[in-house]
PDB file of C-alpha atoms in Angstrom:
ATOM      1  CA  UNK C   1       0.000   0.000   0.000  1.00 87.00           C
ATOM      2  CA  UNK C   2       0.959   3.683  -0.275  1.00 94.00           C
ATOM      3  CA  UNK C   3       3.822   3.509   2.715  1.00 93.00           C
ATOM      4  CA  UNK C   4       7.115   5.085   2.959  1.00 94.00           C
ATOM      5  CA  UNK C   5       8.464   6.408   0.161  1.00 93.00           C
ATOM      6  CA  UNK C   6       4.621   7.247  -1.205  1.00 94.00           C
ATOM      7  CA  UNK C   7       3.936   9.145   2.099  1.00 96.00           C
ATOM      8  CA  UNK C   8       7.539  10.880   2.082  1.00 96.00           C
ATOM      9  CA  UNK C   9       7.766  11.786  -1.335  1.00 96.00           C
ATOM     10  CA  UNK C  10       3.687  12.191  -2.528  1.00 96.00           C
ATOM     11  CA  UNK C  11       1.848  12.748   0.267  1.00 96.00           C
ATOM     12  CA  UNK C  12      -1.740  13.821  -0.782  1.00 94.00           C
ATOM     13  CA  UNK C  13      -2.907  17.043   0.039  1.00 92.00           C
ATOM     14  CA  UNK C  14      -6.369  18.246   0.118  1.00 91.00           C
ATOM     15  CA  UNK C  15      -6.325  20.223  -2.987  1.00 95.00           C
ATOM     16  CA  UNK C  16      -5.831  16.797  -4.782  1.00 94.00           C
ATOM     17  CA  UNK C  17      -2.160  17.620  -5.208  1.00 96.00           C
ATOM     18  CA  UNK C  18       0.931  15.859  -3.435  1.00 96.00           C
ATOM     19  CA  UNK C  19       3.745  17.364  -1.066  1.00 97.00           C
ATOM     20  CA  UNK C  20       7.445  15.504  -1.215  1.00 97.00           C
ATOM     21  CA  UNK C  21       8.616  15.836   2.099  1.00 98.00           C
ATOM     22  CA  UNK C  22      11.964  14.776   1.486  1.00 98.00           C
ATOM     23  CA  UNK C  23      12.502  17.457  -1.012  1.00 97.00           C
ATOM     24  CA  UNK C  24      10.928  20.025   1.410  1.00 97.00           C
ATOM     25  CA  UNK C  25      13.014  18.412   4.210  1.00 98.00           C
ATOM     26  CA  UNK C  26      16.040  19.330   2.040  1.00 97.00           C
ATOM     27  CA  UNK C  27      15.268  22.756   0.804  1.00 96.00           C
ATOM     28  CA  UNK C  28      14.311  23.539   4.687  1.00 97.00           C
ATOM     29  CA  UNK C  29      17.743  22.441   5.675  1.00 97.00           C
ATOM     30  CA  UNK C  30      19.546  24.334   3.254  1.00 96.00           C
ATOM     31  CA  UNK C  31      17.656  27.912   3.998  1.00 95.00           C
ATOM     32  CA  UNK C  32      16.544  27.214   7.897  1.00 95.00           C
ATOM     33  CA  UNK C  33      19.030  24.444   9.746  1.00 96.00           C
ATOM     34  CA  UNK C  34      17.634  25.882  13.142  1.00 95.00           C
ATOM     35  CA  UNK C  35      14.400  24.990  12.525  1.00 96.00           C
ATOM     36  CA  UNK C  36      12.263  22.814  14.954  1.00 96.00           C
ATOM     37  CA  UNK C  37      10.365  21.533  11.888  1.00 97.00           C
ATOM     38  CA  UNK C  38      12.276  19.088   9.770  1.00 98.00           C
ATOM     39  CA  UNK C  39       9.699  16.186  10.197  1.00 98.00           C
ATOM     40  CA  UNK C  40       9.281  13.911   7.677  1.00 98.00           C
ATOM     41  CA  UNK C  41       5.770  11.784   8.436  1.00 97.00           C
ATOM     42  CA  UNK C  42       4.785   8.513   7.027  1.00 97.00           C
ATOM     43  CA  UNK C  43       1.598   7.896   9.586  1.00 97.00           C
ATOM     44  CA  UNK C  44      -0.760   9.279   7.387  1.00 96.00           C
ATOM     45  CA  UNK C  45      -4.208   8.615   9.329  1.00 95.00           C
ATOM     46  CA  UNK C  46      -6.431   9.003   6.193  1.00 93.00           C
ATOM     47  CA  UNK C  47      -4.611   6.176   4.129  1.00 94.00           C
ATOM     48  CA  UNK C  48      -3.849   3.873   7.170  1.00 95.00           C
ATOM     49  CA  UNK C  49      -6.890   1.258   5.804  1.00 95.00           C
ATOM     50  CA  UNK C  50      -4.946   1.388   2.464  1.00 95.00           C
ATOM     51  CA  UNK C  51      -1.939   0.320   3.875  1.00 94.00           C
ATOM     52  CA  UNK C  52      -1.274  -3.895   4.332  1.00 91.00           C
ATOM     53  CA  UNK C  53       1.064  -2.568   7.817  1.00 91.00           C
ATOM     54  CA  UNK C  54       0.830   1.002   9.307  1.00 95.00           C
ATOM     55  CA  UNK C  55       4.257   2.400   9.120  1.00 96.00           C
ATOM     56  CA  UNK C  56       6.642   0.801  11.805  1.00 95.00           C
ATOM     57  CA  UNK C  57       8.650   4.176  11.711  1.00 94.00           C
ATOM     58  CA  UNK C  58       6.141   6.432  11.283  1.00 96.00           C
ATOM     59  CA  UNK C  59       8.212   9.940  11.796  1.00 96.00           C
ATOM     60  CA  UNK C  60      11.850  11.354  11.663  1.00 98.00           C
ATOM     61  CA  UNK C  61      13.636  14.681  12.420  1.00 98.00           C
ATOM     62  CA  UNK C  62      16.705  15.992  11.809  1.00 98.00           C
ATOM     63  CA  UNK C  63      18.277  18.706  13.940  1.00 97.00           C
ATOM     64  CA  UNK C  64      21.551  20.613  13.247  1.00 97.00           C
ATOM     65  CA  UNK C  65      24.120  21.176  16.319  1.00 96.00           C
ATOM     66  CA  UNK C  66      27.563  22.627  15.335  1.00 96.00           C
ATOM     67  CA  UNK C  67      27.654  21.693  11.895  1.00 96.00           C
ATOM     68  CA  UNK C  68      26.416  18.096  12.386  1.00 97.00           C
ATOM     69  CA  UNK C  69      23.242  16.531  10.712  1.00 98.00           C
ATOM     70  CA  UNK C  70      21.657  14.615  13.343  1.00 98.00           C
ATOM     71  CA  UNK C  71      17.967  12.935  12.955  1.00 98.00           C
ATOM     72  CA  UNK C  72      15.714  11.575  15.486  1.00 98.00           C
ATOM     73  CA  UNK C  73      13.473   8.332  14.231  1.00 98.00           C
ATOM     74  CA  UNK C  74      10.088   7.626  16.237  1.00 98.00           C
ATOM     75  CA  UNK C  75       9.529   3.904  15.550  1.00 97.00           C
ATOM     76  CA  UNK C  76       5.909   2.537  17.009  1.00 97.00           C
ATOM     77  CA  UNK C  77       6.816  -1.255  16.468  1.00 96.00           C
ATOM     78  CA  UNK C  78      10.133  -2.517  16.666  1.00 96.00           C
ATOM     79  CA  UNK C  79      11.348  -6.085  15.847  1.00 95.00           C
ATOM     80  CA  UNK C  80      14.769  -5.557  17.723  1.00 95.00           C
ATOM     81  CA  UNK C  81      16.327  -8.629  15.957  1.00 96.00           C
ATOM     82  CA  UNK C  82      15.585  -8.265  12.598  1.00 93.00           C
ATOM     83  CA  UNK C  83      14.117  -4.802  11.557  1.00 94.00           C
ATOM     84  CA  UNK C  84      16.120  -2.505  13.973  1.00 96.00           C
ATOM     85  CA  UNK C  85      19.180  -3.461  12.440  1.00 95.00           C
ATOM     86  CA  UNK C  86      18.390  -2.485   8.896  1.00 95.00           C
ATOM     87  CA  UNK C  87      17.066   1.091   9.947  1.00 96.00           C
ATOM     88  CA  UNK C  88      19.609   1.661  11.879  1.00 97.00           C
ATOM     89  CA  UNK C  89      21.519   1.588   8.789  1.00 96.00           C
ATOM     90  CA  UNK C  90      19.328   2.693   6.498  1.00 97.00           C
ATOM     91  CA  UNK C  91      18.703   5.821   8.545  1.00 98.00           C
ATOM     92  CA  UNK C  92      22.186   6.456   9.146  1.00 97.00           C
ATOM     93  CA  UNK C  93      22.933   6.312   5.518  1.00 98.00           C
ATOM     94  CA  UNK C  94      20.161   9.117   4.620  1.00 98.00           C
ATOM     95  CA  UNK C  95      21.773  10.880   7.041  1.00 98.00           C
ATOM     96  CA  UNK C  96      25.000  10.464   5.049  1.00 98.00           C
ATOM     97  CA  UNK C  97      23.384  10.985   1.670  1.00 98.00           C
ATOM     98  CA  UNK C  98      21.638  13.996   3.139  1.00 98.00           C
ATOM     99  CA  UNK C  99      24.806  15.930   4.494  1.00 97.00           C
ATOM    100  CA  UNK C 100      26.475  15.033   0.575  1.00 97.00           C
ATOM    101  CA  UNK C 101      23.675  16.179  -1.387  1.00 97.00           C
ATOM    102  CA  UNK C 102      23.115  19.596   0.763  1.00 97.00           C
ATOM    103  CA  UNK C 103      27.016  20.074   0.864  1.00 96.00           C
ATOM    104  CA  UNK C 104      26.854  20.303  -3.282  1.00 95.00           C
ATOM    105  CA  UNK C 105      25.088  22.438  -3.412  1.00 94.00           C
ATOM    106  CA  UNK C 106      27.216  25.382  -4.391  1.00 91.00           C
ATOM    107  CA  UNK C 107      23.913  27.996  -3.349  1.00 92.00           C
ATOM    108  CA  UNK C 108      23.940  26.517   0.244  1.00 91.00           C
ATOM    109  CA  UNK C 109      25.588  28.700   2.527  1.00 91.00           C
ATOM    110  CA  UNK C 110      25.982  25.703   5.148  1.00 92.00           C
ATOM    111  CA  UNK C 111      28.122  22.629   5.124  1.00 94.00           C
ATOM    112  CA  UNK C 112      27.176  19.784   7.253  1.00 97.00           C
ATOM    113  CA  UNK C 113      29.194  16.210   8.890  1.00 97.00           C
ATOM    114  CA  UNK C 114      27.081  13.517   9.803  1.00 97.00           C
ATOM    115  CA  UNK C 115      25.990  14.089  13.325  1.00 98.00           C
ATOM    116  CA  UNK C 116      24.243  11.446  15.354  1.00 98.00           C
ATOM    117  CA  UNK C 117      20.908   8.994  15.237  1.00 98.00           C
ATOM    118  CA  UNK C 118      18.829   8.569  18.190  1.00 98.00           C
ATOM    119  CA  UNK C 119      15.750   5.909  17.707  1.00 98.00           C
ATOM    120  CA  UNK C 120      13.057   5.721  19.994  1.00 98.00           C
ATOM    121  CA  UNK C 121      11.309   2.397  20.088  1.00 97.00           C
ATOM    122  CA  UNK C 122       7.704   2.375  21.562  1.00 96.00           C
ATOM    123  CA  UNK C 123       6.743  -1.443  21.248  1.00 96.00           C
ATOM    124  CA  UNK C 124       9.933  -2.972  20.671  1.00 94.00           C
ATOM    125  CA  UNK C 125      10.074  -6.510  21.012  1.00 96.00           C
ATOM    126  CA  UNK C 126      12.036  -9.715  20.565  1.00 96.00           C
ATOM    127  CA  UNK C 127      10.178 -12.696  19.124  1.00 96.00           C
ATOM    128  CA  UNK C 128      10.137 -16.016  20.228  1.00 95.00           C
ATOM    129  CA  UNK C 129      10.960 -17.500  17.535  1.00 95.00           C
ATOM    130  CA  UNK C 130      14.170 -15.421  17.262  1.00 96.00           C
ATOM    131  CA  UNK C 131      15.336 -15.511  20.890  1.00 97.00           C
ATOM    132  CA  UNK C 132      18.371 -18.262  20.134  1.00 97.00           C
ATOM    133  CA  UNK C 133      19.683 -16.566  16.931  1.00 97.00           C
ATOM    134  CA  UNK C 134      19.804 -12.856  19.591  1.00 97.00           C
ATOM    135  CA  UNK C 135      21.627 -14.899  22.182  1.00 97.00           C
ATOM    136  CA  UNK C 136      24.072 -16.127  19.301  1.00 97.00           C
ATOM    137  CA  UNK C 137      23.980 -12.029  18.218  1.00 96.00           C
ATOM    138  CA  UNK C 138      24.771 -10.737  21.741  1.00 95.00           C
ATOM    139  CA  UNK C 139      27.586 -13.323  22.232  1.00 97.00           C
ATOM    140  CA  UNK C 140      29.581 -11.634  18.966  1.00 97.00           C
ATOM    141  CA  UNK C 141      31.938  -8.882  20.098  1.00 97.00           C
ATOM    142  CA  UNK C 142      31.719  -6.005  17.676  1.00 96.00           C
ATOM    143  CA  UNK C 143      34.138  -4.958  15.550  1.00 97.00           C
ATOM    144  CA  UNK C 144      35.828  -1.560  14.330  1.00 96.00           C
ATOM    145  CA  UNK C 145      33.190   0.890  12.853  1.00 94.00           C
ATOM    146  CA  UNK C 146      33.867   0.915   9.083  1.00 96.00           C
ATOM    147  CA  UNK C 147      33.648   4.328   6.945  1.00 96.00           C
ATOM    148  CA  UNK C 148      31.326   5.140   4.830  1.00 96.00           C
ATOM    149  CA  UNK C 149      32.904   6.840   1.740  1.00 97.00           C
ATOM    150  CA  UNK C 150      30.325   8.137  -1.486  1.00 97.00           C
ATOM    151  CA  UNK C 151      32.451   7.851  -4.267  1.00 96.00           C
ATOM    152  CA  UNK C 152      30.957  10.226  -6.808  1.00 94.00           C
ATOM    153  CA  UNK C 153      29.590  13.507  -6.866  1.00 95.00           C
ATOM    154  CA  UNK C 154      25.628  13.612  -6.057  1.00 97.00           C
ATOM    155  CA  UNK C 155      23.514  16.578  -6.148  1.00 96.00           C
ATOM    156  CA  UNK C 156      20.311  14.771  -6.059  1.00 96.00           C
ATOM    157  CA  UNK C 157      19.016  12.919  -3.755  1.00 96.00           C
ATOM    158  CA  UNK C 158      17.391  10.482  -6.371  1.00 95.00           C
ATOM    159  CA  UNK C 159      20.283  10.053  -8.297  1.00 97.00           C
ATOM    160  CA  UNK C 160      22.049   7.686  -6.205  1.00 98.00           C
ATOM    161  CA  UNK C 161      23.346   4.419  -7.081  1.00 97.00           C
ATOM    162  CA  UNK C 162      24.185   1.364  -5.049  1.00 96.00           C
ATOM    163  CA  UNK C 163      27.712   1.657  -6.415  1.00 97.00           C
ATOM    164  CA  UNK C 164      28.146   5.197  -5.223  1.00 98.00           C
ATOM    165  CA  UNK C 165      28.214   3.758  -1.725  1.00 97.00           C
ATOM    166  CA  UNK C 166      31.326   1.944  -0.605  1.00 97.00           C
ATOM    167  CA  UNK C 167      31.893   0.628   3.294  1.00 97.00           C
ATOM    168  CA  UNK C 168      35.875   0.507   3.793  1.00 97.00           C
ATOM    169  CA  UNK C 169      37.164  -1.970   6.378  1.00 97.00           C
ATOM    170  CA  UNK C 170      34.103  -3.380   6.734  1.00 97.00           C
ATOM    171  CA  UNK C 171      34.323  -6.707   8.989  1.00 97.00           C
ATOM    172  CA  UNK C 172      31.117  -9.083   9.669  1.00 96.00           C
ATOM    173  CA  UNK C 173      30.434 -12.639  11.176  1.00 97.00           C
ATOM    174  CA  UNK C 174      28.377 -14.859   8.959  1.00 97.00           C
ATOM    175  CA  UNK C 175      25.001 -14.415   9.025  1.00 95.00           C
ATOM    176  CA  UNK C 176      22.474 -15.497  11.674  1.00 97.00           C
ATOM    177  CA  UNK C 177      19.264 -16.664   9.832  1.00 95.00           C
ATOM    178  CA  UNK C 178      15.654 -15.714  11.040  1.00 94.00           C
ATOM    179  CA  UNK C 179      12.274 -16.099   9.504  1.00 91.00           C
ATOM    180  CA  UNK C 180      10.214 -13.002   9.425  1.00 87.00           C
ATOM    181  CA  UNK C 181       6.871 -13.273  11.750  1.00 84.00           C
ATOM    182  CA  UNK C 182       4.016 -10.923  10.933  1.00 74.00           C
TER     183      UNK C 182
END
């Protein structure tokens, strides 16, 4: 149904017409960084019935401190095994593509670095049927942080590719396998 990136990017507005909050979101961070407004929504009340899931994270914000990008997820439901993971990173790397695509553009006065990403998790749980593979998880010590380098020149935000994205000294353990639950 009409989730994420339809509620982000062609939200419907009463006049019939649509609003893309991302581009908004980027154009408001570029003229206003101080504002208390850079919300991007995807709980959209009126098109919750069309939707097979209500949006899991159903807002973000992004907040500039001392020349860092930071953004601040709300997530309603949280599946702390297999879903937080992946917006963790996902989230993380808009954050990246974010601060690259507002730092090329040559008519923004402001230049931004990656700040931080807080989540907070009102029903987060741990299923079941998942508990051994997060006792294997927990077990793993972590290793080094890899860096996260875009390798070409972006300006939109649209225009990036998976091979723009590289992750140097990246280190992982083999995979844990887990079936989704709905």
């Amino acid at each position: 149904g009409p989730v994420y990136g339809y509620q982000w990017r062609s939200w419907p507005s009463a006049d019939g017409k649509y609003i893309d909050q991302i581009t908004e979101l980027i154009e408001s961070i570029k003229t206003n960084p101080d504002s208390r407004r850079l919300i991007v929504s995807a709980w959209n009340v009126s098109e919750i019935t069309k939707m097979k899931l209500p949006p899991c994270h159903a807002f973000f914000q992004f907040y500039v401190s001392n020349g860092k990008l930071s953004c601040q997820l709300y997530q309603r439901s949280a599946d702390i095994f297999l879903g937080v993971p992946f917006n963790i990173a996902s989230y993380s790397l808009l954050v990246y593509m974010l601060c690259h695509v507002i730092n090329n553009d040559i008519d923004c006065k402001y230049k931004y670095k990656p700040g931080k990403l807080v989540m907070n998790l009102g029903d987060y749980h741990l299923y079941q049927q998942h508990l051994e593979q997060a006792k294997k998880q927990i077990l793993r010590a972590p290793f080094e942080f890899p860096d996260l380098v875009i390798k070409n020149t972006i300006f939109k935000l649209e225009d990036f590719k998976y091979e723009d994205i590289e992750l140097v000294n990246y280190n992982c353990y083999p995979g844990i396998k887990a079936e989704m639950v709905e």
